[in-house]
Coordinates of C-alpha atoms in Angstrom, one line a residue:
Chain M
X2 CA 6.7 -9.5 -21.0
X3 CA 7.8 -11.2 -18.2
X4 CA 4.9 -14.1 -16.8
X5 CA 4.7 -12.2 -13.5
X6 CA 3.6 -9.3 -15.9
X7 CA 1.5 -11.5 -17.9
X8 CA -0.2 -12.3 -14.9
X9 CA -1.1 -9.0 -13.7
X10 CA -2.2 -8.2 -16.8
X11 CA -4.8 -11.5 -16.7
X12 CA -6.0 -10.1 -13.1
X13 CA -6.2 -6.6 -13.2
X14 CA -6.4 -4.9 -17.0
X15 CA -9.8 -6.5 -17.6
X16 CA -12.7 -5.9 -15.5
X17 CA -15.0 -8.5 -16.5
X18 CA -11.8 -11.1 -15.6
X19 CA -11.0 -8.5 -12.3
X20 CA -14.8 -9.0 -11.0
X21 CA -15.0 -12.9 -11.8
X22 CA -12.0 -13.2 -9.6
X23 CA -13.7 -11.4 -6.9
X24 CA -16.6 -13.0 -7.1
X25 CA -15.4 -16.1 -7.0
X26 CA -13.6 -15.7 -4.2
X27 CA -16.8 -16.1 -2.2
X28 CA -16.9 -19.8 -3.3
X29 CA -18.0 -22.2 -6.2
X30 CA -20.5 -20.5 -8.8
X31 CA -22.5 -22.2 -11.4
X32 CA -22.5 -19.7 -14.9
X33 CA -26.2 -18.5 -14.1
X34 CA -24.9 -17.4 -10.9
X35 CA -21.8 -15.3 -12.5
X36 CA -24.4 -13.8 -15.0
X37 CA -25.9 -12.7 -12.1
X38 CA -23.5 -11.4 -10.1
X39 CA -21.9 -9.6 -12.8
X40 CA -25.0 -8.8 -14.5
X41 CA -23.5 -9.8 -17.8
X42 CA -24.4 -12.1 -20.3
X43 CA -22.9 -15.4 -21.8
X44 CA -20.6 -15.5 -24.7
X45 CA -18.1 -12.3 -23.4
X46 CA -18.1 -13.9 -19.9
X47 CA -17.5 -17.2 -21.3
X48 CA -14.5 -15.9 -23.2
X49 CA -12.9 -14.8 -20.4
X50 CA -13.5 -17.6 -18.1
X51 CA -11.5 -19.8 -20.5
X52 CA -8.4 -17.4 -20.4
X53 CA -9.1 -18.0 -16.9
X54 CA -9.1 -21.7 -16.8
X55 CA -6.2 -21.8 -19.6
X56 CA -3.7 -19.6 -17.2
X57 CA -4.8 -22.3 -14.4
X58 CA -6.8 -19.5 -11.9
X59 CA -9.9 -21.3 -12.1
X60 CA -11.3 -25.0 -12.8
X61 CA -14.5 -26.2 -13.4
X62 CA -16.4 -28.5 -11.4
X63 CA -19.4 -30.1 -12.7
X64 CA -21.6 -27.3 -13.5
X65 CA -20.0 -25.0 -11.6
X66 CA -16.1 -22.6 -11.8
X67 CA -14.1 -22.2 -9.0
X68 CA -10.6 -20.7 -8.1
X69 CA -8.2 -23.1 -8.4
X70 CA -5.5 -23.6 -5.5
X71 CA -2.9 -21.3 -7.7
X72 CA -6.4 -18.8 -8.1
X73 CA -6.9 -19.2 -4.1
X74 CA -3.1 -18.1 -3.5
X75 CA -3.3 -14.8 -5.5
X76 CA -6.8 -13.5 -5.7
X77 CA -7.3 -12.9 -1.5
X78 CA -3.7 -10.7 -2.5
X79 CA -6.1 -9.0 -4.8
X80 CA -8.8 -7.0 -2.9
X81 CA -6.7 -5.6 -0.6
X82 CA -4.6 -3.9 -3.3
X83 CA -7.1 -3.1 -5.4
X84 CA -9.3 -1.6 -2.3
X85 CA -5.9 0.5 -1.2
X86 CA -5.5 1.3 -5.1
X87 CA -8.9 3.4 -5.0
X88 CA -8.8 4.9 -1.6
X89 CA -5.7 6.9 -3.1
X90 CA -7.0 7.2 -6.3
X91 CA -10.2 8.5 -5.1
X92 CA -8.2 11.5 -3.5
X93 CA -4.7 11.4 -4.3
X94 CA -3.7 15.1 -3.6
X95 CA -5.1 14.7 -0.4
X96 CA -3.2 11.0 1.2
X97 CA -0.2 12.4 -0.5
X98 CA 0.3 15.9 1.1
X99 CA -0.9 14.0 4.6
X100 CA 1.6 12.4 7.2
X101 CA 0.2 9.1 7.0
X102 CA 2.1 7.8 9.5
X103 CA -0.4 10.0 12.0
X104 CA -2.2 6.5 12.1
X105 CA -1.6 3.6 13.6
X106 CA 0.3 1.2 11.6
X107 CA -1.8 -1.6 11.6
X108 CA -4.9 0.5 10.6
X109 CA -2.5 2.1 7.7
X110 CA -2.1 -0.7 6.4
X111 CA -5.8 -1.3 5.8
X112 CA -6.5 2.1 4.8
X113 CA -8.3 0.4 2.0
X114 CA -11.1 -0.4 4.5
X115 CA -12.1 3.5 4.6
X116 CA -13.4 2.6 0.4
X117 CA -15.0 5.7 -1.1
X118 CA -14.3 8.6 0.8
X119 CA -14.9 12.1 0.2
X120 CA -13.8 15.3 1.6
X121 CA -15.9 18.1 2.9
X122 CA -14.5 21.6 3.0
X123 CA -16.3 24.1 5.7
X124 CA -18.3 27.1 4.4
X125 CA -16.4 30.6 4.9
X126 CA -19.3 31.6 7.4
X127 CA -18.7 28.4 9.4
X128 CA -14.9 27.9 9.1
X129 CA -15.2 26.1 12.7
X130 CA -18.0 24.0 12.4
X131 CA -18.5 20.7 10.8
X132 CA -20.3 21.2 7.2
X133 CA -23.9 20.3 7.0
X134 CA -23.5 17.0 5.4
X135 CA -22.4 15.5 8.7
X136 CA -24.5 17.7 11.0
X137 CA -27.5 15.8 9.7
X138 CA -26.1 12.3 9.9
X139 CA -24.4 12.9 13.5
X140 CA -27.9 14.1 15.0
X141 CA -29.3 10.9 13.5
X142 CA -26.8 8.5 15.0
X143 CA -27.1 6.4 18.0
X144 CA -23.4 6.2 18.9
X145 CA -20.4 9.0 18.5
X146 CA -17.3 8.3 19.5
X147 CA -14.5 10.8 18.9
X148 CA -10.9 11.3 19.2
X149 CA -9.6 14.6 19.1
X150 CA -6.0 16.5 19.5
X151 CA -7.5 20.0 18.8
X152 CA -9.9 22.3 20.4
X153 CA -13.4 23.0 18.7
X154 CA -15.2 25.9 19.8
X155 CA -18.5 23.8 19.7
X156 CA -17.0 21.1 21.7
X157 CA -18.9 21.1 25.1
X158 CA -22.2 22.6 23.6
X159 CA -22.7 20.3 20.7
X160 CA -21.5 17.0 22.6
X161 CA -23.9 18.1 25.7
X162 CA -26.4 18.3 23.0
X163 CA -26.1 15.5 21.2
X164 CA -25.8 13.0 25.0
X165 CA -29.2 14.8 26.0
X166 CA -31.0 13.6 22.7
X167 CA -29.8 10.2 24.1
X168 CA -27.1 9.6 21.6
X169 CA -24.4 8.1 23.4
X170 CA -21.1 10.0 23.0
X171 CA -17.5 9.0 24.0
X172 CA -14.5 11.1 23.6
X173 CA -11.0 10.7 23.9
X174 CA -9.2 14.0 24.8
X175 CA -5.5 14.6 24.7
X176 CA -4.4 15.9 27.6
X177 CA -4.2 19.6 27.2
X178 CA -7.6 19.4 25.2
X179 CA -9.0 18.2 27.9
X180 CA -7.5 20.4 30.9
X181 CA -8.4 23.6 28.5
X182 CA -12.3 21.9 28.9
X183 CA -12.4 21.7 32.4
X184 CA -11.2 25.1 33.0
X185 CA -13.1 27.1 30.3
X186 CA -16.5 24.7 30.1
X187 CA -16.1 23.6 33.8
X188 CA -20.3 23.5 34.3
X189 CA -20.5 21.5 30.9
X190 CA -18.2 19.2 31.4
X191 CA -19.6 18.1 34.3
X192 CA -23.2 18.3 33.1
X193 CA -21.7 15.8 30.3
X194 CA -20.6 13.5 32.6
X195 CA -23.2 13.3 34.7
X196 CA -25.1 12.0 31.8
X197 CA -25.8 8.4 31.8
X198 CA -24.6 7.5 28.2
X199 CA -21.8 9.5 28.0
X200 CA -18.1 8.9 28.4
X201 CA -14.7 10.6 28.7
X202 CA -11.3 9.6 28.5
X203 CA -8.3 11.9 29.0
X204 CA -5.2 10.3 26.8
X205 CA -1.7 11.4 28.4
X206 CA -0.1 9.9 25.1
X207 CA 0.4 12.1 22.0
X208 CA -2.9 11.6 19.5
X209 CA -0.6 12.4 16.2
X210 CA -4.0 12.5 13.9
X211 CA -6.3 16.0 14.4
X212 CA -9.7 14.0 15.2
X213 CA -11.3 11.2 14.0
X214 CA -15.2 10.7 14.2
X215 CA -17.0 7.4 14.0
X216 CA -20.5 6.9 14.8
X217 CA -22.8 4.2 13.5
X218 CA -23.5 6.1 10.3
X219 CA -20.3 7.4 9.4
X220 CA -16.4 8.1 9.8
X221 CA -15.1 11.5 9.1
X222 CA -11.3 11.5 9.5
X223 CA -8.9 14.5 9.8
X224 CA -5.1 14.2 9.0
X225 CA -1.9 16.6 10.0
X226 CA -0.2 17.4 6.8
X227 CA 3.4 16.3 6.6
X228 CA 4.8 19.8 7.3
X229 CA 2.1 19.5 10.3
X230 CA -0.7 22.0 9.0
X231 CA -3.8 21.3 9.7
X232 CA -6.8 23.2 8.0
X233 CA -10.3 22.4 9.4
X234 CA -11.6 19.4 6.5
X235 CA -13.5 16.0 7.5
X236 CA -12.7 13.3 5.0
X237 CA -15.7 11.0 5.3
X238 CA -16.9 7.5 4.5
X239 CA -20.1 6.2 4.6
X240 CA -19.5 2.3 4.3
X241 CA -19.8 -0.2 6.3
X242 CA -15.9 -1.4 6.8
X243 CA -15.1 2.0 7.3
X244 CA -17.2 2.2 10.0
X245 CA -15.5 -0.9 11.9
X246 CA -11.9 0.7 11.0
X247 CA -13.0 3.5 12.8
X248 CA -14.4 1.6 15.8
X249 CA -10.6 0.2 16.0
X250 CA -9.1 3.9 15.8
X251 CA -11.5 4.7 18.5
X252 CA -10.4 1.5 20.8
X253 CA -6.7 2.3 19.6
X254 CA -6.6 5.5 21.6
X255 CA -9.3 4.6 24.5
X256 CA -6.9 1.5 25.5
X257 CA -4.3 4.6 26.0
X258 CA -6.5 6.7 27.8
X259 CA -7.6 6.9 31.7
X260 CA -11.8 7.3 32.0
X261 CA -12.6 10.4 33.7
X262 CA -15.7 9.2 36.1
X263 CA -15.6 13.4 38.1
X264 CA -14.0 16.4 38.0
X265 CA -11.7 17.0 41.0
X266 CA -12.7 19.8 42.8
X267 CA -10.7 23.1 42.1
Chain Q
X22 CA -5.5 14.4 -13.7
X23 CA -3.3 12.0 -11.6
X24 CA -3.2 8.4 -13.7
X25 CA -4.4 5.3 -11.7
X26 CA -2.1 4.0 -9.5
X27 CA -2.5 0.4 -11.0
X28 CA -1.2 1.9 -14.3
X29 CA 1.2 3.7 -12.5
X30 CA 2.6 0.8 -10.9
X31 CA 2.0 -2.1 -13.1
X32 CA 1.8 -1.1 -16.9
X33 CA 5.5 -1.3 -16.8
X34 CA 8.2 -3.3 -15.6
X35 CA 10.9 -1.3 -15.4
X36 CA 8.6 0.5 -12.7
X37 CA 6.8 -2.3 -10.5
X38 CA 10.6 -3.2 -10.3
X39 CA 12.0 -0.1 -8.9
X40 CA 8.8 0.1 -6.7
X41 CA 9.8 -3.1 -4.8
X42 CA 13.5 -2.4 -4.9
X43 CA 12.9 0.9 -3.2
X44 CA 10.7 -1.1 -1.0
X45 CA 13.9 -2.2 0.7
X46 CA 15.6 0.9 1.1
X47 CA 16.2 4.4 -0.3
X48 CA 18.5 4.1 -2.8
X49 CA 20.8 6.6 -5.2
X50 CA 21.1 6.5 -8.8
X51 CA 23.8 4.6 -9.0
X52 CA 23.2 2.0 -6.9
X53 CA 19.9 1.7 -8.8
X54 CA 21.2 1.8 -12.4
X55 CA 23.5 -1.4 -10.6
X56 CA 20.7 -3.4 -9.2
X57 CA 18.6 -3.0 -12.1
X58 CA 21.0 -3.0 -14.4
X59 CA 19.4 0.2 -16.7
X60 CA 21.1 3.4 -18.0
X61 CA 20.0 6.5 -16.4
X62 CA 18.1 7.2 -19.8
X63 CA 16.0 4.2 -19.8
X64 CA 15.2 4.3 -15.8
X65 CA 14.7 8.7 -15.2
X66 CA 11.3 8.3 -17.4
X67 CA 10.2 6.1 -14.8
X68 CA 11.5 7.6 -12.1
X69 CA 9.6 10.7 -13.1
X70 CA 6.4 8.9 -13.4
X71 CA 7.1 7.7 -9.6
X72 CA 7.4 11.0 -8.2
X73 CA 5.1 13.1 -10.0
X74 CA 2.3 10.5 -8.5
X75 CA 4.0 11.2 -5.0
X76 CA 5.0 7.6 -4.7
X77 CA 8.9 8.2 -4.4
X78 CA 10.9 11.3 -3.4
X79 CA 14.4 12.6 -3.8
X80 CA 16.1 13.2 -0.4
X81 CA 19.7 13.9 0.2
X82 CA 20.4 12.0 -3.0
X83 CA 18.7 9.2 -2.7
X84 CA 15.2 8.3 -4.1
X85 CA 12.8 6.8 -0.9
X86 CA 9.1 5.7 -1.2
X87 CA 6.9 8.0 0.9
X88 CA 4.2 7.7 3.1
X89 CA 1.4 6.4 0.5
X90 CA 4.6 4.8 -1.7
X91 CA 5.2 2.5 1.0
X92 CA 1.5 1.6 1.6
X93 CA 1.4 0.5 -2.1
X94 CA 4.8 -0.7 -2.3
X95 CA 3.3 -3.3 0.7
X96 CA 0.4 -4.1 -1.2
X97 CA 2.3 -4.8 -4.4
X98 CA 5.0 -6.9 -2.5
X99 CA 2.4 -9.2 -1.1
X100 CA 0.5 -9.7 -4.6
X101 CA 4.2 -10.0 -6.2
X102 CA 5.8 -12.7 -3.7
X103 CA 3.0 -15.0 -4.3
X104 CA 3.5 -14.8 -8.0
X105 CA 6.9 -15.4 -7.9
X106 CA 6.6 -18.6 -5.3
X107 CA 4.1 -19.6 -8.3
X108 CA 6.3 -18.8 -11.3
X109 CA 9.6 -20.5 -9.5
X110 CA 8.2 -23.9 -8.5
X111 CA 5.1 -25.9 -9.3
X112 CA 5.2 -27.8 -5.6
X113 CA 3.1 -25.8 -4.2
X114 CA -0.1 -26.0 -6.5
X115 CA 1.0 -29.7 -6.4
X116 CA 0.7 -30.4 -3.1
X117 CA -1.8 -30.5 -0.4
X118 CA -1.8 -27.1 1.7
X119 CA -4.1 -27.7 3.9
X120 CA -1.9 -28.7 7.1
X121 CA -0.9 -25.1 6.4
X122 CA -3.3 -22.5 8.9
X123 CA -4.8 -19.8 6.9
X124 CA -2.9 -16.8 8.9
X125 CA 0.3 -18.6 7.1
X126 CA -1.0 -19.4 3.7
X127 CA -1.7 -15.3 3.6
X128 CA 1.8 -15.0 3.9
X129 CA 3.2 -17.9 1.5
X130 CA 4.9 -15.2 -0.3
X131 CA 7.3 -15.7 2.6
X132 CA 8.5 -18.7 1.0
X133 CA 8.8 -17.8 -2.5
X134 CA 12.8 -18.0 -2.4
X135 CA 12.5 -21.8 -1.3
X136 CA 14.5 -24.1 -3.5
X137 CA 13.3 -27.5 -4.3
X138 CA 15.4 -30.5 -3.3
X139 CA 14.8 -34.3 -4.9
X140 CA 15.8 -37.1 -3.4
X141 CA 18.6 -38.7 -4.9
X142 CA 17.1 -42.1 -6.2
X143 CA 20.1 -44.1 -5.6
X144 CA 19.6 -43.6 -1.4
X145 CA 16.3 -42.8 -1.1
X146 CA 15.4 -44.7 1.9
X147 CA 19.2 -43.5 3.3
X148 CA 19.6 -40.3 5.5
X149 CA 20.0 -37.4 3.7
X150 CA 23.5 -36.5 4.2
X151 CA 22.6 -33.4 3.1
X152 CA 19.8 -32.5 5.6
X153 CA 22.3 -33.8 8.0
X154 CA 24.7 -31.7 7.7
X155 CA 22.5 -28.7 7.2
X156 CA 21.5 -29.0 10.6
X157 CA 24.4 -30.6 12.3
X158 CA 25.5 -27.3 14.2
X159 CA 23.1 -24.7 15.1
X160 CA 21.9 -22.7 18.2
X161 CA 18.4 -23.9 18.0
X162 CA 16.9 -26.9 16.3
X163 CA 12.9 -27.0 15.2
X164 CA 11.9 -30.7 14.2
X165 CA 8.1 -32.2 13.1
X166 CA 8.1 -35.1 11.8
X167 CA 5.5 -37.2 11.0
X168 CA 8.0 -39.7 9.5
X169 CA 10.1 -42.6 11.5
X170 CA 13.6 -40.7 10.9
X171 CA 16.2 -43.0 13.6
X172 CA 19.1 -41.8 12.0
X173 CA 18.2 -38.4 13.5
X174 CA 17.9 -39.4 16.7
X175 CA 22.0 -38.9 17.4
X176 CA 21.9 -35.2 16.2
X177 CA 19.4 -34.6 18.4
X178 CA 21.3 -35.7 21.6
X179 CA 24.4 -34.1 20.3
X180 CA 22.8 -30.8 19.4
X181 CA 21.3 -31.3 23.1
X182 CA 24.7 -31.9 24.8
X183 CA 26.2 -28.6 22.7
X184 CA 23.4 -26.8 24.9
X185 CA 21.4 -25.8 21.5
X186 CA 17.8 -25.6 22.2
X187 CA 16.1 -28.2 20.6
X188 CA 12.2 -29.0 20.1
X189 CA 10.7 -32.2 18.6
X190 CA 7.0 -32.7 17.4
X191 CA 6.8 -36.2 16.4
X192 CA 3.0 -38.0 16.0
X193 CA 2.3 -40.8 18.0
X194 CA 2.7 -43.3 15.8
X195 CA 6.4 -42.3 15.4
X196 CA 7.1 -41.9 18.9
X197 CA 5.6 -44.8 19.5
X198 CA 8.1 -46.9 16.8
X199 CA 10.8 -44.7 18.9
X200 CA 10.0 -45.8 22.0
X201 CA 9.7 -49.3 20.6
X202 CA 13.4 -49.6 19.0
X203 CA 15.7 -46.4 20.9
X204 CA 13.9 -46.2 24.2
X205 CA 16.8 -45.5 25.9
X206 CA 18.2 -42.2 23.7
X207 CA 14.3 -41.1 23.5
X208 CA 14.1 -40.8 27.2
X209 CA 17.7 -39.3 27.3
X210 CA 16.6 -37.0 24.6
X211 CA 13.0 -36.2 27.0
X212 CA 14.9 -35.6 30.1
X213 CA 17.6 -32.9 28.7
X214 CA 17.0 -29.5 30.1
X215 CA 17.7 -27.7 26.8
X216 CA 15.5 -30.2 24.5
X217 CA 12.0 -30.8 24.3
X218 CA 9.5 -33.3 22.8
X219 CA 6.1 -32.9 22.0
X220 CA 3.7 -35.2 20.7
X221 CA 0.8 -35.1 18.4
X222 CA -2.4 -37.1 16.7
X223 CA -1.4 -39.3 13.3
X224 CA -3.1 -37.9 10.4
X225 CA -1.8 -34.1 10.1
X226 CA -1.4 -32.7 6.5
X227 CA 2.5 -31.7 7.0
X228 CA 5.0 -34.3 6.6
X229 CA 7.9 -32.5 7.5
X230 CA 9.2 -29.1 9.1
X231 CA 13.1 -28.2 10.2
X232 CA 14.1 -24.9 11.1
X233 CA 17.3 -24.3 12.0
X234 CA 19.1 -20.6 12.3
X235 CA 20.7 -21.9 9.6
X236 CA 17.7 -22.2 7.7
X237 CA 14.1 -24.5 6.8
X238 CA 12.7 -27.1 4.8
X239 CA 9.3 -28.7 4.5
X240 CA 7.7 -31.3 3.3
X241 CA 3.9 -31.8 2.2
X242 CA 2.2 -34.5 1.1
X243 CA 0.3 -34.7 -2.5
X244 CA -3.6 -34.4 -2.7
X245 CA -3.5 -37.8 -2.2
X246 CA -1.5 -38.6 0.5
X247 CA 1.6 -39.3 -1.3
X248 CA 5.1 -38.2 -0.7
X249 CA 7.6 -38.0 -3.0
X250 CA 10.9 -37.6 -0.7
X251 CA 11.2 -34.2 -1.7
X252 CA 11.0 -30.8 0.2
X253 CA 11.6 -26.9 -0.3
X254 CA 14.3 -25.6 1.7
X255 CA 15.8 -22.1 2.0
X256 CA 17.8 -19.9 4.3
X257 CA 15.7 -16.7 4.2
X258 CA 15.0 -14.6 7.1
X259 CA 11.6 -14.1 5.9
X260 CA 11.2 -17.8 5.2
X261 CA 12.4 -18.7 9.1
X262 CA 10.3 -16.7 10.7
X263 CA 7.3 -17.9 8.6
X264 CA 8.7 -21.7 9.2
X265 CA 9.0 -21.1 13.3
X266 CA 5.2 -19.6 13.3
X267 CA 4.4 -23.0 11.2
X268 CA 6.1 -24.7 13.9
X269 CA 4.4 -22.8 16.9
X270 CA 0.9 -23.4 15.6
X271 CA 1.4 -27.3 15.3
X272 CA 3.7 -27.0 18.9
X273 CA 0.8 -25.4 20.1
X274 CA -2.1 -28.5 18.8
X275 CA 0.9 -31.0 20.3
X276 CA 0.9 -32.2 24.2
X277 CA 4.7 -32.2 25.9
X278 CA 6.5 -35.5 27.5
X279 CA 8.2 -33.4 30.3
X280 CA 9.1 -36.4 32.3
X281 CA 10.4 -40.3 31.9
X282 CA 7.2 -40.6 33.9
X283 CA 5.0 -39.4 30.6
X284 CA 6.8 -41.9 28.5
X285 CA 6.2 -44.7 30.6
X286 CA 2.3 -43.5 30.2
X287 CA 2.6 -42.9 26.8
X288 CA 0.1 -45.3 24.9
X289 CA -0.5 -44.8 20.8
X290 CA -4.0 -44.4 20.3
X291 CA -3.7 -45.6 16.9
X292 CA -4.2 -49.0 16.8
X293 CA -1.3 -51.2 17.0
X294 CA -0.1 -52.3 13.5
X295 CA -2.1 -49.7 11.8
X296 CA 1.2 -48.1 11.0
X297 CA 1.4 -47.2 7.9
X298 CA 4.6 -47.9 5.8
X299 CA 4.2 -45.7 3.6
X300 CA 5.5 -43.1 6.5
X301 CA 8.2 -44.9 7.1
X302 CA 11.6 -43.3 5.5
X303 CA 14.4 -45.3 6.8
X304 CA 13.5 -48.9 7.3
X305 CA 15.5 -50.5 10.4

């Protein structure tokens, strides 16, 4: 085995040594600490934080371990792999049949952020409405922001709802989503901007993802495939770095977009 | 039941190899069974493994990562470069990082084809011809220097006169010994339109930095403040660009001497004397 190999397989094929790593990461910690944080106890633990210090990742200091500079080079070269690693793992059919490239670059390449994400599939009856398990959590929000490429039926009713409960709501509209608003919802739209804490953007650039939603509870994502299907599905994370990676989606597409402030009249 | 992708990729090498050599670009089956040097019965197995987890595909007969390949292939390369900078060359646990900002150290793996070049003992305090020649001719010149290096100051002027563009960061105490013993050709040197000089406080963590387009070195001091004449060089693309960002960020901490004016306001702050030998290379 080559000692590249040998050194993956000290980092990564053990969990105990995987999670030290990781934890240790954060800083200097004392063996009580690591028993802690790991909840494990002493004598596995200690076994592998010797194959630790004998393959120079860690040293001690005093009472306490800590990476060493070699240990500081690789682990931070860890998480994000690892973090990555699970996202497709977690739903590999799905990220593989997608056009990932939908997204923009820089948020691809810390897709990992989105962690453990599942996907929610529509009910027959309510093929065009979002399923119930992000109903609840959207009402309950404080912020919505979404981005969107495609036309939901419940677009002007739901949003207009959600702005009067006091929920502020911002959208980003492609173009021809937005021009199909105005003329079919005319009265809505203008009911919705009218509305203190609500805000919409018209985006004259192509959006190449379906939508993205990201409130303060959630992020609920929804891909093109790479033959450019889309069937109506919301892959959803509930955790907190998701939730900033979808703030930056949201700011991607806003800093492309012009702010609509009225309608001009017909 | 798709296997984990960090069995996938890692539990062989045959496979974490083709991973990063498709990285590059798509490639067919013979120029993979070449750069790998396998038979096509050894590396189809793999192969296999690769596309059945939708991490490469077969396209106009050629094998290319796709779209969630080349999202793992970027996490793999990053974790992979670092251990390889590691595995080649010991200088850089060895020696103090920390003039080195942390948006850099992320990408150390830049440097991993660096090459580590000793001082020849015999002229250790004598230029080194071979640094000299490296970067005797080249459209653009990058110097820091924390060291008192006169017998660089010619190269300079003459890369200067051949119109290359060239940019010195020297610290104060250095410019200062400059200014003391080659006045003249530092104020030349200040006063070129294509060359520039910089200045910045004694005391940083880097002892040396040239990039050329030729290529870089660098020099770092040890955990305690020794140097040992010796420095990495290489003439990577990757390892340029990472050198000139190095180069920005301490350009970027350093004030410029535009004019002869600034020179003849230029006073060390470090006190006079305090000089330390130790950072002196050539002794005139």
């Amino acid at each position: 085995m080559s000692m590249e190999l040998q050194l993956i397989d000290i980092i990564f094929f053990s969990d105990k040594r995987k999670n030290l790593l990781l934890l240790l990461k954060e800083g200097p910690k004392t063996i009580e600490e690591i028993k802690i944080g790991l909840d494990v106890s002493s004598s596995p633990i200690m076994a592998q934080i010797r194959i630790l210090l004998k393959e120079g990742l860690l040293v001690q200091k005093g009472d306490s371990y800590e990476l060493s500079i070699k240990g500081k080079l690789i682990v931070p070269k860890m998480e994000p792999l690892l973090s990555t690693f699970q996202v497709f793992d977690e739903n590999h059919d799905y990220w593989a049949r997608q056009d990932l490239r939908t997204l923009p670059p820089h948020l691809l390449d810390r897709i990992g952020e989105l962690g453990s994400c599942k996907e929610l599939l529509p009910d027959r009856t309510h093929i065009f409405d979002y399923p119930p398990e992000i109903m609840d959590p959207l009402y309950r929000s404080r912020t919505v922001m979404e981005v969107s490429s495609f036309f939901r039926p419940g677009y002007p009713s739901l949003y207009l709802d959600l702005a009067k409960r006091g929920i502020d709501v911002s959208l980003v509209l492609e173009r021809p989503i937005y021009e199909k608003l105005v003329s079919d919802y005319r009265a809505d739209t203008e009911e919705f901007l009218n509305l203190e804490n609500t805000r919409l953007f018209v985006c004259d650039h192509k959006i190449e993802l379906a939508s993205s939603i990201v409130t303060d509870r959630f992020i609920s994502l929804s891909l093109i495939s790479k033959e450019g299907r889309y069937y109506n599905h919301e892959m959803v994370s509930f955790e907190e770095r998701a939730l900033v990676w979808g703030q930056e989606l949201f700011n991607y597409y806003e800093d492309l977009s012009e702010q609509v402030i009225e309608l001009k009249s017909n | 039941m798709q296997q984990e992708l960090i069995d996938v990729v890692f539990r062989s090498q045959k496979r974490k190899d083709l991973l990063l050599l498709l990285g590059e670009e798509p490639r067919t089956m013979e120029e993979i069974k070449t750069l790998l040097d396998v038979s096509p019965t050894a590396i189809l197995p793999q192969i296999k493994r690769l596309t059945d987890s939708d991490l490469v595909i077969q396209k106009n007969g050629s094998y290319e990562l796709t779209d969630m390949g080349e999202q793992v292939f970027k996490k793999v390369q990053s974790l992979v470069n670092v251990l390889t900078l590691l595995e080649r060359d010991n200088y850089w646990i060895e020696h103090d990082l920390s003039g080195i900002p942390q948006y850099l150290l992320d990408k150390i793996g830049d440097l991993k084809d660096c090459k580590l070049v000793e001082a020849d003992p015999s002229q250790i305090f004598e230029p080194s011809t071979e640094l000299l020649n490296f970067f005797s001719s080249s459209s653009y010149l990058m110097v820091f220097s924390s060291f008192y290096r006169p017998e660089f100051l010619p190269i300079y002027t003459k890369l200067g006169r051949m119109e290359s563009e060239v940019t010195l960061i020297f610290t104060e105490s250095v410019l200062e010994k400059i200014l003391h013993n080659y006045e003249r050709k530092i104020r030349k040197l200040a006063t070129m339109k294509n060359a520039e000089l910089f200045v910045c406080n004694d005391g940083v963590k880097l002892a040396e930095l040239m990039v050329s387009d030729r290529g870089m070195m660098i020099s770092l001091f040890d955990s305690n403040g020794r140097f040992y004449h010796n420095y990495m060089s290489c003439s990577e693309p990757e390892a340029l660009n990472w050198a000139r960002e190095l180069f920005e960020f301490y350009k970027s901490r350093a004030w410029q001497i535009e004019s002869e004016k600034c020179i003849d306001n230029f006073v060390c702050t470090v006190e006079s004397g305090a000089f330390p030998e130790s950072m002196v290379l050539s002794l005139h």
